[in-house]
mmCIF file of C-alpha atoms in Angstrom:
data_model
loop_
_atom_site.group_PDB
_atom_site.id
_atom_site.type_symbol
_atom_site.label_atom_id
_atom_site.label_comp_id
_atom_site.label_asym_id
_atom_site.label_seq_id
_atom_site.Cartn_x
_atom_site.Cartn_y
_atom_site.Cartn_z
ATOM 1 C CA VAL W 1 -33.312 37.163 17.739
ATOM 2 C CA GLU W 2 -32.655 33.470 18.338
ATOM 3 C CA SER W 3 -33.133 30.767 15.713
ATOM 4 C CA ASP W 4 -34.108 27.182 16.536
ATOM 5 C CA VAL W 5 -31.942 25.965 13.638
ATOM 6 C CA PRO W 6 -28.666 24.384 14.810
ATOM 7 C CA VAL W 7 -25.632 26.481 13.985
ATOM 8 C CA ASP W 8 -23.057 24.790 11.794
ATOM 9 C CA THR W 9 -19.696 25.622 13.341
ATOM 10 C CA LYS W 10 -17.629 23.267 11.173
ATOM 11 C CA MET W 11 -14.847 24.753 9.092
ATOM 12 C CA ASN W 12 -13.815 23.315 5.769
ATOM 13 C CA LEU W 13 -10.346 24.625 5.053
ATOM 14 C CA TYR W 14 -8.464 24.016 1.831
ATOM 15 C CA GLU W 15 -6.464 20.810 1.785
ATOM 16 C CA THR W 16 -2.769 21.686 1.615
ATOM 17 C CA ASP W 17 -0.957 18.350 2.020
ATOM 18 C CA PRO W 18 0.871 17.833 -1.320
ATOM 19 C CA LEU W 19 0.383 14.044 -1.273
ATOM 20 C CA VAL W 20 -3.330 14.336 -0.546
ATOM 21 C CA LEU W 21 -3.742 17.048 -3.171
ATOM 22 C CA ARG W 22 -2.209 14.784 -5.787
ATOM 23 C CA GLU W 23 -4.576 11.943 -4.933
ATOM 24 C CA ILE W 24 -7.690 14.131 -4.865
ATOM 25 C CA ASP W 25 -6.767 15.659 -8.206
ATOM 26 C CA ALA W 26 -6.187 12.187 -9.682
ATOM 27 C CA HIS W 27 -9.491 10.805 -8.397
ATOM 28 C CA PHE W 28 -11.699 13.862 -8.926
ATOM 29 C CA PRO W 29 -10.181 15.821 -11.810
ATOM 30 C CA GLU W 30 -13.444 16.785 -13.484
ATOM 31 C CA ASP W 31 -13.846 19.985 -11.486
ATOM 32 C CA ALA W 32 -10.316 21.157 -12.215
ATOM 33 C CA GLY W 33 -10.960 21.027 -15.954
ATOM 34 C CA LEU W 34 -7.356 20.052 -16.659
ATOM 35 C CA VAL W 35 -8.050 16.741 -18.374
ATOM 36 C CA ALA W 36 -11.103 17.379 -20.512
ATOM 37 C CA GLY W 37 -12.490 14.199 -22.015
ATOM 38 C CA ILE W 38 -10.341 11.903 -19.885
ATOM 39 C CA GLU W 39 -11.995 10.054 -17.015
ATOM 40 C CA PRO W 40 -9.958 9.237 -13.901
ATOM 41 C CA PHE W 41 -8.565 5.727 -13.500
ATOM 42 C CA ALA W 42 -10.482 5.234 -10.238
ATOM 43 C CA LYS W 43 -13.772 5.709 -12.095
ATOM 44 C CA LEU W 44 -12.772 3.672 -15.144
ATOM 45 C CA SER W 45 -11.472 0.763 -13.066
ATOM 46 C CA ALA W 46 -14.686 0.642 -11.022
ATOM 47 C CA ALA W 47 -16.736 0.598 -14.228
ATOM 48 C CA LYS W 48 -14.611 -2.247 -15.620
ATOM 49 C CA VAL W 49 -15.064 -4.301 -12.437
ATOM 50 C CA ILE W 50 -18.826 -3.760 -12.499
ATOM 51 C CA ASP W 51 -18.969 -4.687 -16.190
ATOM 52 C CA VAL W 52 -17.067 -7.951 -15.659
ATOM 53 C CA VAL W 53 -19.119 -8.906 -12.602
ATOM 54 C CA GLN W 54 -22.393 -8.335 -14.424
ATOM 55 C CA ASN W 55 -21.275 -10.151 -17.584
ATOM 56 C CA LEU W 56 -20.181 -13.183 -15.562
ATOM 57 C CA GLY W 57 -23.278 -13.109 -13.382
ATOM 58 C CA LYS W 58 -21.257 -12.887 -10.174
ATOM 59 C CA PRO W 59 -22.807 -11.897 -6.819
ATOM 60 C CA THR W 60 -22.681 -8.213 -5.893
ATOM 61 C CA GLY W 61 -22.800 -8.547 -2.120
ATOM 62 C CA ARG W 62 -19.405 -7.470 -0.775
ATOM 63 C CA VAL W 63 -16.421 -5.867 -2.498
ATOM 64 C CA LEU W 64 -13.008 -5.060 -1.019
ATOM 65 C CA ASP W 65 -11.075 -2.137 -2.523
ATOM 66 C CA LEU W 66 -7.421 -2.421 -1.488
ATOM 67 C CA GLY W 67 -5.389 0.751 -1.870
ATOM 68 C CA CYS W 68 -8.554 2.834 -2.077
ATOM 69 C CA SER W 69 -6.726 6.141 -1.494
ATOM 70 C CA VAL W 70 -9.283 8.989 -1.191
ATOM 71 C CA GLY W 71 -12.179 6.683 -2.028
ATOM 72 C CA ARG W 72 -13.399 7.435 -5.556
ATOM 73 C CA ARG W 73 -13.364 3.826 -6.754
ATOM 74 C CA THR W 74 -15.016 2.590 -3.549
ATOM 75 C CA PHE W 75 -17.848 5.093 -3.938
ATOM 76 C CA GLU W 76 -18.294 4.186 -7.610
ATOM 77 C CA LEU W 77 -18.469 0.467 -6.753
ATOM 78 C CA ALA W 78 -21.259 1.260 -4.282
ATOM 79 C CA SER W 79 -23.545 1.919 -7.247
ATOM 80 C CA THR W 80 -23.690 -1.875 -7.713
ATOM 81 C CA PHE W 81 -22.436 -3.621 -4.568
ATOM 82 C CA ASP W 82 -24.338 -3.906 -1.288
ATOM 83 C CA GLU W 83 -21.267 -3.413 0.913
ATOM 84 C CA CYS W 84 -18.003 -1.739 -0.093
ATOM 85 C CA VAL W 85 -14.924 -1.795 2.131
ATOM 86 C CA GLY W 86 -12.087 0.546 1.209
ATOM 87 C CA ILE W 87 -8.687 0.030 2.821
ATOM 88 C CA ASP W 88 -5.582 2.174 2.559
ATOM 89 C CA ARG W 89 -2.481 2.421 4.715
ATOM 90 C CA THR W 90 -2.414 6.244 4.598
ATOM 91 C CA ALA W 91 -4.684 7.835 7.202
ATOM 92 C CA ARG W 92 -4.709 11.168 5.376
ATOM 93 C CA TYR W 93 -6.292 9.553 2.328
ATOM 94 C CA ILE W 94 -8.879 7.724 4.423
ATOM 95 C CA ASN W 95 -9.772 10.951 6.233
ATOM 96 C CA THR W 96 -10.608 12.566 2.890
ATOM 97 C CA ALA W 97 -12.889 9.665 1.933
ATOM 98 C CA VAL W 98 -14.680 9.844 5.288
ATOM 99 C CA ARG W 99 -15.170 13.601 4.950
ATOM 100 C CA LEU W 100 -16.809 13.066 1.571
ATOM 101 C CA GLN W 101 -18.934 10.253 2.973
ATOM 102 C CA ASP W 102 -20.186 12.561 5.714
ATOM 103 C CA ASN W 103 -21.667 14.797 3.001
ATOM 104 C CA GLY W 104 -18.774 17.168 3.367
ATOM 105 C CA ILE W 105 -17.132 19.322 0.752
ATOM 106 C CA VAL W 106 -13.410 18.861 0.309
ATOM 107 C CA ARG W 107 -11.687 21.970 -0.960
ATOM 108 C CA TYR W 108 -8.267 21.712 -2.521
ATOM 109 C CA THR W 109 -5.777 23.587 -4.656
ATOM 110 C CA VAL W 110 -4.078 22.624 -7.914
ATOM 111 C CA PRO W 111 -0.697 24.143 -8.839
ATOM 112 C CA MET W 112 -1.057 26.064 -12.079
ATOM 113 C CA ASP W 113 2.069 28.103 -12.761
ATOM 114 C CA GLY W 114 4.859 28.824 -10.309
ATOM 115 C CA GLU W 115 3.263 30.079 -7.114
ATOM 116 C CA ILE W 116 -0.169 30.397 -8.709
ATOM 117 C CA ASN W 117 -2.808 27.861 -7.676
ATOM 118 C CA SER W 118 -6.379 27.234 -8.776
ATOM 119 C CA PHE W 119 -8.990 26.483 -6.117
ATOM 120 C CA HIS W 120 -11.502 23.660 -6.362
ATOM 121 C CA GLU W 121 -13.969 21.664 -4.316
ATOM 122 C CA VAL W 122 -15.473 18.216 -4.631
ATOM 123 C CA SER W 123 -18.420 16.436 -3.049
ATOM 124 C CA LEU W 124 -20.215 13.166 -3.688
ATOM 125 C CA LYS W 125 -23.209 15.070 -5.049
ATOM 126 C CA ALA W 126 -21.198 15.746 -8.195
ATOM 127 C CA LEU W 127 -20.683 12.011 -8.815
ATOM 128 C CA ASP W 128 -24.376 11.319 -9.439
ATOM 129 C CA LEU W 129 -24.343 8.150 -7.336
ATOM 130 C CA PRO W 130 -27.559 6.235 -6.525
ATOM 131 C CA ASP W 131 -29.320 7.080 -3.272
ATOM 132 C CA GLY W 132 -27.709 5.385 -0.301
ATOM 133 C CA ALA W 133 -24.481 4.523 -2.121
ATOM 134 C CA ALA W 134 -22.245 6.406 0.314
ATOM 135 C CA GLU W 135 -23.859 4.656 3.264
ATOM 136 C CA ARG W 136 -22.861 1.299 1.805
ATOM 137 C CA CYS W 137 -19.179 2.231 2.075
ATOM 138 C CA GLN W 138 -16.799 1.922 4.995
ATOM 139 C CA PHE W 139 -13.167 2.932 5.143
ATOM 140 C CA TRP W 140 -10.322 1.529 7.214
ATOM 141 C CA GLN W 141 -6.690 2.390 7.628
ATOM 142 C CA ASN W 142 -4.712 -0.827 7.303
ATOM 143 C CA ASP W 143 -1.761 -2.371 5.514
ATOM 144 C CA ALA W 144 -2.796 -4.670 2.663
ATOM 145 C CA GLN W 145 0.032 -7.032 3.616
ATOM 146 C CA ASN W 146 -1.197 -7.436 7.193
ATOM 147 C CA LEU W 147 -4.953 -7.776 6.867
ATOM 148 C CA ASP W 148 -6.862 -9.952 9.312
ATOM 149 C CA ALA W 149 -9.293 -12.227 7.484
ATOM 150 C CA ASN W 150 -11.180 -12.822 10.737
ATOM 151 C CA LYS W 151 -11.834 -9.102 11.061
ATOM 152 C CA PHE W 152 -12.821 -8.279 7.495
ATOM 153 C CA GLY W 153 -14.280 -11.579 6.335
ATOM 154 C CA THR W 154 -14.556 -12.707 2.723
ATOM 155 C CA PHE W 155 -15.757 -10.872 -0.366
ATOM 156 C CA ASP W 156 -17.412 -11.604 -3.678
ATOM 157 C CA VAL W 157 -14.866 -9.343 -5.366
ATOM 158 C CA VAL W 158 -11.454 -8.119 -4.229
ATOM 159 C CA VAL W 159 -9.894 -5.235 -6.170
ATOM 160 C CA ALA W 160 -6.177 -4.487 -5.880
ATOM 161 C CA ALA W 161 -5.632 -1.693 -8.375
ATOM 162 C CA ASN W 162 -2.039 -0.504 -8.835
ATOM 163 C CA LEU W 163 -1.199 -1.874 -5.409
ATOM 164 C CA ILE W 164 1.450 -4.576 -5.742
ATOM 165 C CA GLU W 165 4.135 -2.146 -6.911
ATOM 166 C CA GLN W 166 3.658 -0.241 -3.638
ATOM 167 C CA LEU W 167 4.336 -3.278 -1.435
ATOM 168 C CA GLN W 168 7.569 -4.483 0.107
ATOM 169 C CA ARG W 169 6.588 -8.146 -0.309
ATOM 170 C CA PRO W 170 4.146 -8.378 -3.234
ATOM 171 C CA ALA W 171 4.520 -12.159 -3.675
ATOM 172 C CA GLU W 172 3.454 -12.742 -0.068
ATOM 173 C CA PHE W 173 0.414 -10.558 -0.633
ATOM 174 C CA LEU W 174 -0.547 -12.475 -3.779
ATOM 175 C CA CYS W 175 -0.313 -15.768 -1.885
ATOM 176 C CA LYS W 176 -2.441 -14.521 1.020
ATOM 177 C CA VAL W 177 -5.106 -12.462 -0.736
ATOM 178 C CA GLU W 178 -7.102 -15.584 -1.641
ATOM 179 C CA GLU W 179 -8.144 -15.759 2.014
ATOM 180 C CA PHE W 180 -10.430 -12.794 1.364
ATOM 181 C CA VAL W 181 -12.050 -14.083 -1.837
ATOM 182 C CA LYS W 182 -15.168 -16.219 -1.536
ATOM 183 C CA PRO W 183 -15.203 -19.497 -3.498
ATOM 184 C CA GLY W 184 -16.134 -18.581 -7.054
ATOM 185 C CA GLY W 185 -15.376 -14.927 -6.380
ATOM 186 C CA LEU W 186 -13.131 -12.603 -8.347
ATOM 187 C CA LEU W 187 -9.720 -11.104 -7.659
ATOM 188 C CA VAL W 188 -9.089 -8.099 -9.898
ATOM 189 C CA LEU W 189 -5.496 -6.902 -10.230
ATOM 190 C CA SER W 190 -3.963 -4.034 -12.135
ATOM 191 C CA SER W 191 -0.426 -2.706 -12.032
ATOM 192 C CA THR W 192 1.697 0.050 -13.498
ATOM 193 C CA TYR W 193 4.717 -2.296 -13.184
ATOM 194 C CA ASN W 194 6.582 0.808 -12.080
ATOM 195 C CA TRP W 195 8.820 -0.912 -9.537
ATOM 196 C CA ASP W 196 10.925 1.182 -7.185
ATOM 197 C CA GLU W 197 13.785 -0.376 -5.228
ATOM 198 C CA ALA W 198 13.235 2.233 -2.520
ATOM 199 C CA VAL W 199 9.851 0.559 -1.908
ATOM 200 C CA THR W 200 10.315 -3.042 -3.048
ATOM 201 C CA PRO W 201 13.702 -4.775 -2.823
ATOM 202 C CA LYS W 202 14.738 -6.043 -6.246
ATOM 203 C CA ASP W 203 14.691 -9.671 -5.139
ATOM 204 C CA LYS W 204 11.064 -9.218 -3.989
ATOM 205 C CA MET W 205 9.738 -7.767 -7.242
ATOM 206 C CA VAL W 206 7.394 -9.958 -9.282
ATOM 207 C CA GLY W 207 6.883 -10.121 -13.010
ATOM 208 C CA GLY W 208 9.170 -10.215 -16.031
ATOM 209 C CA TYR W 209 12.932 -10.152 -15.799
ATOM 210 C CA LYS W 210 16.078 -10.620 -17.892
ATOM 211 C CA CYS W 211 17.707 -14.043 -17.678
ATOM 212 C CA ALA W 212 21.144 -13.617 -16.123
ATOM 213 C CA THR W 213 22.771 -16.120 -18.482
ATOM 214 C CA SER W 214 21.001 -15.640 -21.814
ATOM 215 C CA GLY W 215 19.750 -12.078 -21.521
ATOM 216 C CA GLU W 216 16.363 -13.210 -22.791
ATOM 217 C CA ASN W 217 13.063 -11.902 -21.465
ATOM 218 C CA VAL W 218 11.397 -14.246 -18.981
#
């Protein structure tokens, strides 16, 4: 017996990279059931951006999601924007986003207790996105500090969520990012302010500090 239906020979193994697991679980925790009633930051931040854009009557043509990780926020933004570009410097995160975009199922494990893990899977079908939303997304591996404006162009909205504390030279990024924002567009920043000298030299950190002479907050 021979079928005329193409045979699907793809394998979808469980993701085992600890860093990728952490990001998937942070972006798509609903299936794991570990944070009942709490929505992931990637979803909440996308909703806040959409809310602000609509309230201000800003264009919804192109949006740039810097530090997109495994892509949840980029996909959520595609419910409103015509073109969504997600950029992250970690190829493993981008690969996960592309697998989801290709209508794939990403299976992953969550540590439960000692050596015991729970097994989960996520797909874009569970996000209840509008038809065609995934097709409006594209993902690139790139460093946010070394983006080429000629390659990526300008955007109506640029989102840099919890990104600056992961950069070696955040001030340089903040000075350059305007190149990607259209006149009248929006730059949306968020930060944990969780600076790490192993990532960002102390003299390159931005934000509040203690005055060396008075000890006052600046």
